[in-house]
CSV table of C-alpha atoms in Angstrom, one decimal:
chain,number,residue,atom,x,y,z
U,1,MET,CA,-4.5,-12.5,-6.5
U,2,LEU,CA,-6.0,-9.3,-7.5
U,3,GLU,CA,-8.6,-8.8,-10.3
U,4,ARG,CA,-7.3,-7.6,-13.7
U,5,SER,CA,-9.1,-4.3,-13.6
U,6,HIS,CA,-7.6,-1.6,-11.8
U,7,ILE,CA,-10.8,-1.0,-10.0
U,8,GLN,CA,-11.3,-4.0,-7.7
U,9,SER,CA,-15.1,-5.6,-7.2
U,10,SER,CA,-14.2,-6.1,-3.1
U,11,GLY,CA,-13.7,-2.8,-1.8
U,12,PHE,CA,-16.6,-1.0,-3.2
U,13,ASP,CA,-18.9,0.2,-0.4
U,14,ASN,CA,-20.4,3.0,1.3
U,15,VAL,CA,-18.7,4.3,4.4
U,16,SER,CA,-20.2,5.5,7.5
U,17,GLU,CA,-18.8,8.1,10.3
U,18,GLY,CA,-20.7,8.6,13.5
U,19,GLY,CA,-23.7,6.3,12.6
U,20,ALA,CA,-24.4,8.6,9.2
U,21,VAL,CA,-23.3,7.2,5.5
U,22,THR,CA,-21.3,10.2,4.7
U,23,GLY,CA,-19.7,8.4,1.3
U,24,PHE,CA,-18.2,5.5,-0.5
U,25,ARG,CA,-15.0,4.1,-1.3
U,26,VAL,CA,-13.3,2.5,-4.6
U,27,ARG,CA,-10.4,0.2,-4.2
U,28,LEU,CA,-7.7,0.1,-7.0
U,29,ARG,CA,-4.9,-2.0,-7.5
U,30,GLN,CA,-1.5,-0.4,-8.7
U,31,PRO,CA,-2.2,0.0,-12.4
U,32,ASN,CA,1.4,0.8,-13.1
U,33,TYR,CA,4.2,-1.6,-14.1
U,34,ARG,CA,6.2,-0.5,-11.5
U,35,GLY,CA,5.5,0.6,-7.7
U,36,THR,CA,5.9,4.3,-7.1
U,37,ARG,CA,6.1,6.6,-4.6
U,38,VAL,CA,3.1,8.3,-3.5
U,39,SER,CA,4.5,11.4,-4.2
U,40,LEU,CA,4.5,10.7,-7.7
U,41,VAL,CA,0.8,10.2,-7.8
U,42,GLU,CA,-0.8,13.6,-8.4
U,43,GLY,CA,-4.5,12.3,-7.3
U,44,ILE,CA,-7.2,10.1,-8.5
U,45,ASP,CA,-10.7,11.0,-9.9
U,46,VAL,CA,-13.7,9.2,-9.7
U,47,THR,CA,-16.5,9.4,-11.5
U,48,VAL,CA,-19.9,7.1,-10.5
U,49,ASP,CA,-22.9,6.8,-13.1
U,50,GLY,CA,-21.7,10.0,-14.8
U,51,GLU,CA,-21.1,12.1,-11.5
U,52,ALA,CA,-17.6,13.3,-11.1
U,53,PHE,CA,-15.6,13.1,-7.8
U,54,PRO,CA,-12.5,15.1,-8.4
U,55,ALA,CA,-9.1,14.1,-6.9
U,56,ALA,CA,-8.7,17.3,-4.7
U,57,ARG,CA,-11.8,16.6,-2.5
U,58,ASN,CA,-11.3,12.9,-2.1
U,59,ARG,CA,-9.1,11.2,0.7
U,60,TYR,CA,-6.7,8.4,0.2
U,61,ARG,CA,-6.2,5.3,2.3
U,62,ILE,CA,-2.7,4.2,1.7
U,63,GLY,CA,-0.8,1.4,3.5
U,64,GLY,CA,-2.9,2.0,6.4
U,65,GLY,CA,-2.7,5.9,6.8
U,66,ASP,CA,-5.2,8.2,5.6
U,67,TYR,CA,-4.3,11.0,3.6
U,68,ALA,CA,-5.7,14.2,2.2
U,69,HIS,CA,-4.9,15.4,-1.5
U,70,GLY,CA,-2.9,17.7,-0.8
U,71,GLU,CA,-0.6,15.6,1.4
U,72,LEU,CA,0.3,13.2,-1.2
U,73,GLU,CA,2.9,15.4,-2.8
U,74,GLY,CA,5.1,15.3,0.5
U,75,LEU,CA,4.9,11.5,0.7
U,76,LEU,CA,8.3,10.7,-0.8
U,77,ASP,CA,8.6,7.5,1.2
U,78,LEU,CA,5.5,6.1,1.4
U,79,ARG,CA,5.3,3.5,-1.7
U,80,TRP,CA,2.1,2.0,-3.7
U,81,PRO,CA,3.7,-1.3,-4.3
U,82,VAL,CA,2.8,-3.6,-7.5
U,83,GLY,CA,0.1,-6.0,-6.5
U,84,THR,CA,-1.3,-4.1,-3.8
U,85,THR,CA,-4.6,-1.8,-3.3
U,86,ILE,CA,-5.3,1.4,-2.1
U,87,ASP,CA,-8.6,2.9,-1.2
U,88,VAL,CA,-10.3,6.4,-2.5
U,89,MET,CA,-12.7,7.6,0.0
U,90,VAL,CA,-15.1,9.9,-2.0
U,91,PRO,CA,-17.5,12.2,0.1
U,92,ARG,CA,-21.1,11.8,-0.9
U,93,PRO,CA,-23.7,12.4,2.3
U,94,GLY,CA,-26.0,9.4,1.9
U,95,GLY,CA,-23.3,7.2,-0.1
U,96,LEU,CA,-24.7,5.2,-3.2
U,97,THR,CA,-27.6,3.2,-3.6
U,98,PRO,CA,-27.4,-0.8,-3.1
U,99,GLY,CA,-27.1,-2.1,-6.8
U,100,VAL,CA,-24.7,-2.0,-9.8
U,101,HIS,CA,-22.9,1.2,-11.1
U,102,HIS,CA,-20.5,2.4,-13.3
U,103,VAL,CA,-17.5,3.5,-11.8
U,104,GLU,CA,-14.5,5.4,-13.4
U,105,THR,CA,-11.2,6.1,-12.3
U,106,VAL,CA,-8.3,8.4,-13.4
U,107,VAL,CA,-4.9,8.1,-11.9
U,108,TRP,CA,-2.5,11.1,-12.8
U,109,TYR,CA,1.1,9.6,-12.6
U,110,HIS,CA,3.9,11.9,-12.2
U,111,HIS,CA,6.5,10.0,-14.0
U,112,PRO,CA,10.0,11.8,-14.3
U,113,TYR,CA,11.3,9.7,-16.9
U,114,PHE,CA,8.3,10.8,-19.1
U,115,PRO,CA,8.8,14.0,-21.4
U,116,PRO,CA,7.9,16.7,-19.2
U,117,GLN,CA,4.9,17.6,-21.2
U,118,PHE,CA,3.3,14.6,-20.2
U,119,ARG,CA,3.7,15.1,-16.5
U,120,PRO,CA,0.8,14.1,-15.1
U,121,ILE,CA,-0.3,11.1,-17.4
U,122,PRO,CA,-3.6,9.9,-16.9
U,123,VAL,CA,-4.4,6.2,-16.2
U,124,ARG,CA,-8.0,5.4,-16.9
U,125,ASP,CA,-10.0,2.4,-15.8
U,126,GLY,CA,-14.0,1.8,-16.0
U,127,ARG,CA,-16.2,-1.1,-15.1
U,128,HIS,CA,-19.6,-1.9,-13.5
U,129,ALA,CA,-19.1,-2.5,-9.7
U,130,THR,CA,-21.5,-3.1,-7.0
U,131,ILE,CA,-22.8,-1.9,-3.8
U,132,ILE,CA,-24.5,-4.6,-1.5
U,133,LEU,CA,-25.5,-2.2,1.5
W,1,MET,CA,33.2,-17.3,-35.6
W,2,SER,CA,31.4,-14.9,-33.3
W,3,GLY,CA,30.1,-16.3,-30.0
W,4,ALA,CA,26.6,-17.6,-29.2
W,5,PHE,CA,23.8,-15.4,-27.8
W,6,LYS,CA,22.5,-15.7,-24.3
W,7,TYR,CA,18.7,-15.8,-23.8
W,8,GLY,CA,17.0,-14.3,-20.9
W,9,VAL,CA,13.6,-12.8,-20.1
W,10,SER,CA,12.7,-9.5,-18.3
W,11,LEU,CA,9.8,-10.0,-15.6
W,12,TYR,CA,8.6,-6.6,-17.2
W,13,SER,CA,7.4,-9.1,-20.0
W,14,TYR,CA,4.6,-10.4,-17.7
W,15,THR,CA,3.6,-6.7,-16.1
W,16,ASP,CA,-0.2,-7.4,-15.2
W,17,ASP,CA,0.0,-10.7,-15.3
W,18,LEU,CA,2.2,-10.9,-12.2
W,19,GLY,CA,-0.3,-10.5,-9.2
W,20,THR,CA,-3.5,-11.1,-11.1
W,21,VAL,CA,-3.1,-14.6,-12.9
W,22,MET,CA,0.6,-15.4,-12.4
W,23,THR,CA,2.8,-15.9,-9.3
W,24,LEU,CA,6.5,-15.3,-9.3
W,25,GLU,CA,6.9,-19.3,-9.4
W,26,ASP,CA,4.4,-19.4,-12.5
W,27,ALA,CA,7.1,-16.7,-14.1
W,28,PHE,CA,10.2,-18.5,-13.3
W,29,GLY,CA,8.6,-21.7,-14.9
W,30,HIS,CA,7.7,-20.0,-18.0
W,31,ILE,CA,11.1,-18.6,-18.5
W,32,ALA,CA,13.0,-21.9,-17.9
W,33,ASP,CA,10.4,-23.7,-20.3
W,34,ALA,CA,11.6,-21.0,-22.8
W,35,HIS,CA,15.0,-22.5,-22.9
W,36,ALA,CA,16.3,-19.3,-21.3
W,37,THR,CA,19.2,-19.1,-18.9
W,38,GLY,CA,18.7,-15.3,-17.8
W,39,ILE,CA,16.1,-13.9,-15.6
W,40,GLU,CA,15.9,-9.8,-15.3
W,41,LEU,CA,14.0,-8.2,-12.6
W,42,LEU,CA,12.8,-4.8,-11.5
W,43,GLY,CA,13.3,-3.8,-8.2
W,44,GLU,CA,10.4,-1.4,-7.7
W,45,ALA,CA,7.8,-3.9,-9.3
W,46,ASN,CA,8.8,-7.5,-8.2
W,47,LEU,CA,10.3,-7.1,-4.9
W,48,PRO,CA,7.3,-6.8,-2.7
W,49,ASP,CA,9.0,-4.7,0.1
W,50,TYR,CA,11.3,-2.6,-1.9
W,51,PRO,CA,13.7,-1.0,-0.9
W,52,GLU,CA,13.5,-3.6,1.8
W,53,LEU,CA,14.4,-7.2,1.3
W,54,SER,CA,13.6,-10.2,3.5
W,55,THR,CA,15.7,-13.3,4.1
W,56,ALA,CA,12.6,-15.0,3.5
W,57,TRP,CA,12.2,-13.4,0.3
W,58,LEU,CA,16.1,-14.0,-0.7
W,59,ASP,CA,15.6,-17.7,0.3
W,60,ARG,CA,12.8,-17.6,-2.2
W,61,TRP,CA,14.7,-16.1,-5.0
W,62,TYR,CA,17.6,-18.2,-4.8
W,63,GLY,CA,15.6,-21.4,-4.5
W,64,LEU,CA,13.8,-20.5,-7.6
W,65,LEU,CA,17.0,-19.5,-9.4
W,66,ASP,CA,18.5,-23.0,-8.3
W,67,GLY,CA,15.3,-25.1,-9.0
W,68,HIS,CA,15.1,-23.7,-12.5
W,69,ARG,CA,18.5,-22.9,-13.4
W,70,LEU,CA,18.4,-19.5,-13.9
W,71,GLU,CA,21.0,-16.9,-13.3
W,72,PRO,CA,20.0,-13.3,-12.6
W,73,THR,CA,20.8,-10.7,-15.6
W,74,SER,CA,19.7,-7.0,-14.9
W,75,PHE,CA,18.3,-5.3,-12.0
W,76,ALA,CA,16.3,-2.3,-13.0
W,77,CYS,CA,15.6,0.6,-10.9
W,78,TRP,CA,14.8,4.3,-11.0
W,79,ILE,CA,16.1,7.5,-9.9
W,80,ASP,CA,13.0,9.7,-9.6
W,81,THR,CA,15.1,12.9,-10.0
W,82,GLU,CA,11.7,14.7,-9.9
W,83,ALA,CA,10.4,13.1,-7.0
W,84,SER,CA,7.2,15.0,-6.6
W,85,ARG,CA,5.9,18.0,-8.7
W,86,SER,CA,7.6,20.4,-6.6
W,87,ARG,CA,10.8,18.4,-5.4
W,88,GLU,CA,14.2,17.7,-7.1
W,89,LEU,CA,16.5,15.1,-5.7
W,90,THR,CA,20.0,16.4,-5.2
W,91,VAL,CA,23.1,14.7,-6.4
W,92,GLU,CA,23.4,13.1,-2.7
W,93,GLU,CA,20.1,11.9,-2.8
W,94,ALA,CA,20.4,10.6,-6.3
W,95,ALA,CA,23.5,9.1,-5.6
W,96,ALA,CA,22.1,7.3,-2.3
W,97,GLN,CA,19.4,5.9,-4.6
W,98,LEU,CA,21.7,4.6,-7.1
W,99,CYS,CA,23.7,2.8,-4.1
W,100,LEU,CA,20.9,1.3,-2.8
W,101,ASP,CA,20.0,-0.3,-5.6
W,102,LEU,CA,23.6,-1.5,-6.1
W,103,ASP,CA,23.3,-3.1,-2.9
W,104,LEU,CA,20.0,-4.6,-3.4
W,105,ALA,CA,21.4,-6.0,-6.9
W,106,LYS,CA,24.3,-7.5,-5.3
W,107,ARG,CA,22.4,-9.3,-2.7
W,108,LEU,CA,20.3,-10.8,-5.5
W,109,GLY,CA,23.3,-12.3,-7.5
W,110,PHE,CA,23.0,-9.4,-10.3
W,111,ARG,CA,25.7,-8.4,-12.7
W,112,PHE,CA,24.1,-5.3,-14.0
W,113,VAL,CA,22.1,-2.5,-12.9
W,114,ARG,CA,20.0,-0.2,-15.2
W,115,PRO,CA,19.0,2.8,-13.7
W,116,LYS,CA,16.1,4.9,-15.3
W,117,PHE,CA,16.9,8.8,-14.6
W,118,GLY,CA,14.2,11.1,-14.7
W,119,VAL,CA,14.6,13.3,-18.2
W,120,ILE,CA,14.4,16.9,-19.0
W,121,ASP,CA,13.4,17.0,-22.4
W,122,ASP,CA,11.2,15.0,-25.2
W,123,GLU,CA,14.5,13.4,-26.3
W,124,LEU,CA,14.7,11.8,-22.8
W,125,THR,CA,17.9,13.8,-21.8
W,126,PRO,CA,18.6,12.6,-18.4
W,127,HIS,CA,18.6,15.1,-15.5
W,128,PRO,CA,21.8,16.5,-15.1
W,129,VAL,CA,22.6,15.0,-11.4
W,130,TRP,CA,23.1,11.5,-13.5
W,131,GLU,CA,26.6,12.2,-13.9
W,132,GLU,CA,28.0,13.0,-10.4
W,133,ALA,CA,25.7,10.4,-9.1
W,134,VAL,CA,26.9,7.7,-11.2
W,135,GLU,CA,30.4,8.8,-10.1
W,136,ARG,CA,30.0,8.6,-6.5
W,137,SER,CA,28.8,5.1,-7.3
W,138,LEU,CA,31.5,3.5,-9.5
W,139,ASP,CA,33.6,2.5,-6.4
W,140,LEU,CA,30.3,0.4,-4.7
W,141,ALA,CA,29.8,-0.8,-8.4
W,142,ALA,CA,33.6,-2.3,-8.3
W,143,LYS,CA,33.2,-3.7,-5.2
W,144,HIS,CA,30.2,-5.5,-6.2
W,145,ASP,CA,31.4,-6.3,-9.4
W,146,ILE,CA,28.2,-4.7,-11.2
W,147,VAL,CA,27.9,-2.7,-14.3
W,148,ILE,CA,25.7,0.0,-14.3
W,149,ILE,CA,24.0,0.5,-17.8
W,150,PRO,CA,21.4,3.0,-18.5
W,151,GLU,CA,19.4,2.3,-21.5
W,152,ILE,CA,19.2,3.7,-24.6
W,153,HIS,CA,15.7,4.1,-25.4
W,154,ALA,CA,13.5,5.6,-28.3
W,155,PRO,CA,13.2,8.2,-29.0
W,156,THR,CA,17.0,8.5,-28.2
W,157,PRO,CA,19.1,7.1,-31.3
W,158,ILE,CA,22.7,6.1,-31.0
W,159,ARG,CA,23.9,9.0,-32.7
W,160,HIS,CA,22.8,11.6,-30.0
W,161,PRO,CA,24.3,13.9,-27.4
W,162,VAL,CA,22.7,11.6,-24.6
W,163,VAL,CA,24.9,8.5,-25.9
W,164,GLU,CA,27.7,10.7,-26.5
W,165,ALA,CA,27.7,12.0,-23.1
W,166,TYR,CA,27.5,8.2,-21.6
W,167,VAL,CA,30.6,7.2,-23.8
W,168,ASP,CA,32.4,10.6,-22.7
W,169,PHE,CA,31.9,9.5,-19.4
W,170,ILE,CA,33.3,6.2,-19.7
W,171,GLN,CA,36.5,7.6,-21.7
W,172,ARG,CA,36.9,10.1,-19.1
W,173,THR,CA,36.6,7.9,-15.6
W,174,GLY,CA,38.2,4.9,-17.5
W,175,THR,CA,35.5,2.8,-15.4
W,176,LYS,CA,34.7,-0.7,-16.5
W,177,HIS,CA,31.6,-0.2,-14.3
W,178,PHE,CA,29.5,1.8,-16.7
W,179,GLY,CA,28.2,0.9,-20.2
W,180,LEU,CA,25.2,1.2,-22.5
W,181,LEU,CA,22.0,-1.1,-22.5
W,182,ILE,CA,20.5,-1.2,-26.1
W,183,ASP,CA,16.8,-1.5,-26.3
W,184,THR,CA,15.9,-3.0,-29.5
W,185,GLY,CA,12.9,-0.5,-29.6
W,186,ILE,CA,15.3,2.0,-31.1
W,187,PHE,CA,15.1,-0.1,-34.5
W,188,GLN,CA,11.3,-0.3,-34.7
W,189,ASP,CA,10.9,0.7,-38.2
W,190,ARG,CA,6.6,0.1,-38.3
W,191,PRO,CA,4.4,2.1,-36.3
W,192,LEU,CA,2.8,0.4,-32.9
W,193,PRO,CA,-0.9,0.8,-32.6
W,194,PHE,CA,-2.4,3.3,-30.5
W,195,TRP,CA,-1.5,2.3,-26.5
W,196,GLN,CA,-4.5,2.5,-24.0
W,197,HIS,CA,-4.3,6.1,-23.2
W,198,GLU,CA,-2.9,7.8,-25.9
W,199,THR,CA,-4.6,10.3,-28.5
W,200,PRO,CA,-3.8,11.3,-31.8
W,201,GLU,CA,-2.5,14.5,-30.7
W,202,MET,CA,0.1,12.5,-28.5
W,203,ARG,CA,1.2,10.4,-31.4
W,204,GLU,CA,1.7,13.6,-33.7
W,205,GLY,CA,3.6,15.3,-31.1
W,206,ALA,CA,6.4,13.8,-28.6
W,207,MET,CA,4.8,10.2,-29.0
W,208,SER,CA,5.6,10.2,-32.5
W,209,PHE,CA,8.4,7.7,-31.9
W,210,LEU,CA,5.9,5.4,-31.3
W,211,ASN,CA,5.7,5.1,-35.0
W,212,GLY,CA,9.6,4.0,-34.9
W,213,ILE,CA,12.3,6.0,-35.1
W,214,LYS,CA,14.4,3.6,-37.5
W,215,VAL,CA,18.0,3.6,-36.2
W,216,PRO,CA,20.0,1.9,-38.9
W,217,VAL,CA,21.3,-1.3,-37.2
W,218,GLU,CA,25.0,-0.7,-38.8
W,219,GLN,CA,25.4,2.2,-36.3
W,220,LEU,CA,25.3,-0.8,-33.4
W,221,ALA,CA,28.9,-0.9,-34.6
W,222,GLU,CA,30.1,2.5,-33.2
W,223,VAL,CA,29.0,1.5,-29.7
W,224,ILE,CA,29.2,-2.2,-29.3
W,225,ASP,CA,32.3,-2.0,-27.4
W,226,HIS,CA,30.5,-0.2,-24.6
W,227,VAL,CA,27.2,-2.6,-24.7
W,228,PRO,CA,27.4,-5.4,-22.6
W,229,PHE,CA,23.5,-6.1,-22.4
W,230,ILE,CA,20.6,-6.1,-24.7
W,231,GLN,CA,16.8,-5.6,-23.9
W,232,ALA,CA,15.2,-7.3,-26.7
W,233,LYS,CA,12.1,-5.1,-26.9
W,234,PHE,CA,9.3,-6.2,-28.9
W,235,HIS,CA,5.5,-5.8,-29.3
W,236,HIS,CA,4.0,-8.5,-31.4
W,237,ILE,CA,5.0,-11.7,-33.4
W,238,ASP,CA,2.5,-13.3,-35.4
W,239,GLU,CA,1.9,-17.3,-36.1
W,240,THR,CA,4.3,-17.1,-38.9
W,241,LEU,CA,7.1,-15.7,-36.6
W,242,HIS,CA,6.9,-12.5,-38.3
W,243,ASP,CA,7.5,-9.6,-36.1
W,244,HIS,CA,5.1,-6.5,-36.8
W,245,ASN,CA,7.4,-3.9,-35.5
W,246,ILE,CA,11.0,-4.9,-35.2
W,247,PRO,CA,13.3,-6.1,-37.8
W,248,TRP,CA,15.2,-8.8,-36.3
W,249,GLU,CA,16.4,-10.3,-39.7
W,250,ARG,CA,18.5,-7.4,-39.8
W,251,ILE,CA,19.5,-7.0,-36.0
W,252,VAL,CA,20.4,-10.1,-35.6
W,253,PRO,CA,23.0,-10.8,-38.3
W,254,MET,CA,24.7,-7.3,-37.3
W,255,LEU,CA,25.0,-8.4,-33.7
W,256,LYS,CA,26.5,-12.0,-34.7
W,257,SER,CA,28.9,-10.1,-37.2
W,258,LEU,CA,30.0,-7.8,-34.4
W,259,GLY,CA,30.6,-10.7,-32.4
W,260,TYR,CA,28.0,-9.9,-29.6
W,261,SER,CA,27.7,-12.6,-27.0
W,262,GLY,CA,25.7,-11.5,-24.5
W,263,TYR,CA,22.3,-11.3,-23.2
W,264,LEU,CA,19.0,-10.7,-25.4
W,265,SER,CA,16.9,-10.4,-22.6
W,266,SER,CA,13.2,-10.3,-23.8
W,267,GLU,CA,11.1,-7.3,-22.9
W,268,TYR,CA,7.5,-7.9,-24.3
W,269,GLU,CA,5.6,-4.6,-24.5
W,270,GLY,CA,2.4,-5.3,-26.4
W,271,VAL,CA,-1.3,-6.2,-25.7
W,272,ARG,CA,-1.8,-7.1,-21.9
W,273,ASP,CA,-4.5,-9.7,-22.1
W,274,PRO,CA,-3.8,-12.5,-19.6
W,275,TRP,CA,-1.0,-14.7,-20.6
W,276,VAL,CA,-0.7,-13.4,-24.0
W,277,ALA,CA,3.1,-12.3,-23.0
W,278,VAL,CA,4.0,-16.0,-22.3
W,279,GLU,CA,3.3,-17.1,-26.1
W,280,GLN,CA,4.8,-14.2,-27.0
W,281,VAL,CA,8.1,-14.2,-25.5
W,282,ARG,CA,8.3,-18.0,-26.8
W,283,ARG,CA,7.8,-16.7,-30.3
W,284,GLN,CA,10.3,-14.4,-30.1
W,285,HIS,CA,13.2,-16.9,-28.7
W,286,ALA,CA,12.0,-19.3,-31.5
W,287,LEU,CA,12.7,-16.3,-34.1
W,288,ILE,CA,16.2,-15.0,-32.9
W,289,ARG,CA,17.2,-18.5,-32.3
W,290,LYS,CA,16.1,-19.6,-35.8
W,291,LEU,CA,17.8,-16.2,-37.4
W,292,GLU,CA,21.3,-17.1,-35.2
W,293,ARG,CA,21.3,-20.4,-36.5
W,294,GLU,CA,20.8,-19.3,-40.1
W,295,TYR,CA,23.7,-17.1,-39.5
W,296,ASP,CA,25.9,-19.6,-38.2
W,297,ALA,CA,25.1,-22.0,-41.1
W,298,ALA,CA,25.6,-19.2,-43.6
W,299,HIS,CA,29.1,-18.4,-42.1
W,300,ALA,CA,30.2,-22.2,-41.1
W,301,GLY,CA,33.6,-22.6,-42.2
W,302,GLN,CA,34.6,-19.1,-42.7
W,303,GLY,CA,36.9,-19.0,-39.5
W,304,GLU,CA,38.8,-22.3,-41.1
W,305,GLN,CA,39.2,-20.8,-44.6
W,306,ALA,CA,40.6,-17.4,-42.7
W,307,ASP,CA,43.0,-19.6,-41.2
W,308,ALA,CA,44.1,-21.5,-44.0
């Protein structure tokens, strides 16, 4: 089973490319009560220790695929089911320092059954999480 | 004498518990232990491979239903009419979505399907494709013996063009496979606490319905002939069996006097701390069953007197 918080402890890690640490990832469980077409997720903002990483610059690993922010809108048939996680890939040369960080996320949902003025609606989480290496 | 209510629970009640501290097997156990007989499922929440459905999962589902002596009641689905910022579903796509969910519901043994259409305004007027999408699905609903029941949900009251359009549709088509699901949140007469992401600006504006739209329970009489299923929405019942938001002491006698004998399917929508929903659902069933017994006791013998 997954942790109650949207942000998961496991999965929070630095990521490397070509031998260099290029950024970090944050793992989120589906925080909505229903699974959603990925096209209904308008993006995910990440903030670590007050440093903002806006949704548009992040990449998204969903169901084995890797997508840029601009691709989300077209993913009508890819779903993010309840009880599963996705990884938000955040570019930051050198990654994060090992230790405990305060991580915040905002998932921007486009719920067709919400009044139009609340599309998108932000779903927030925040907690401490640990980078080991 | 009116008929007895049937008691059910929607798996929505255990949102956030399922998958973090509770398995589907646990949920079945809690529902059966509350002496309920029906279970409501949300397709794109509780089916792990939605819209696919494996035979292994079907076996698990029917094994759980048999083991806990529960029957499937309503299957919830979504017609995401605005499927992205830039893409609206066509009538054909909306109808295909509804038919897909009717097929899934049939395989899982459900008698009702609740489609949640996308909306076009603050009063939750459904996207205009709803009517043709439903009409194109009626033959399949008839074949599957399923009734399609969009919900009447706050802030939409009973006396509203949305409800009138649904009733007009029933009368125009003569269908027995379309009806109204009443969500008891429309009777809420005291404010809800601010929810997690709500701001004061939202509460003053389009979310003011969270203070309660206070539909008079007497208005149930105007639509009850079209209501085969009720979602018993609630938010908090304290240790004295007092509901802080929903006036069950008025809803239950009204439903009894109207002869309603369908399901009351618990939809707990309150604090999402682990396992709170388990106790809250039990309190709701204890409360509604108590009110039903009191109504029956107060009206015992009236049938005989009328016959004399």
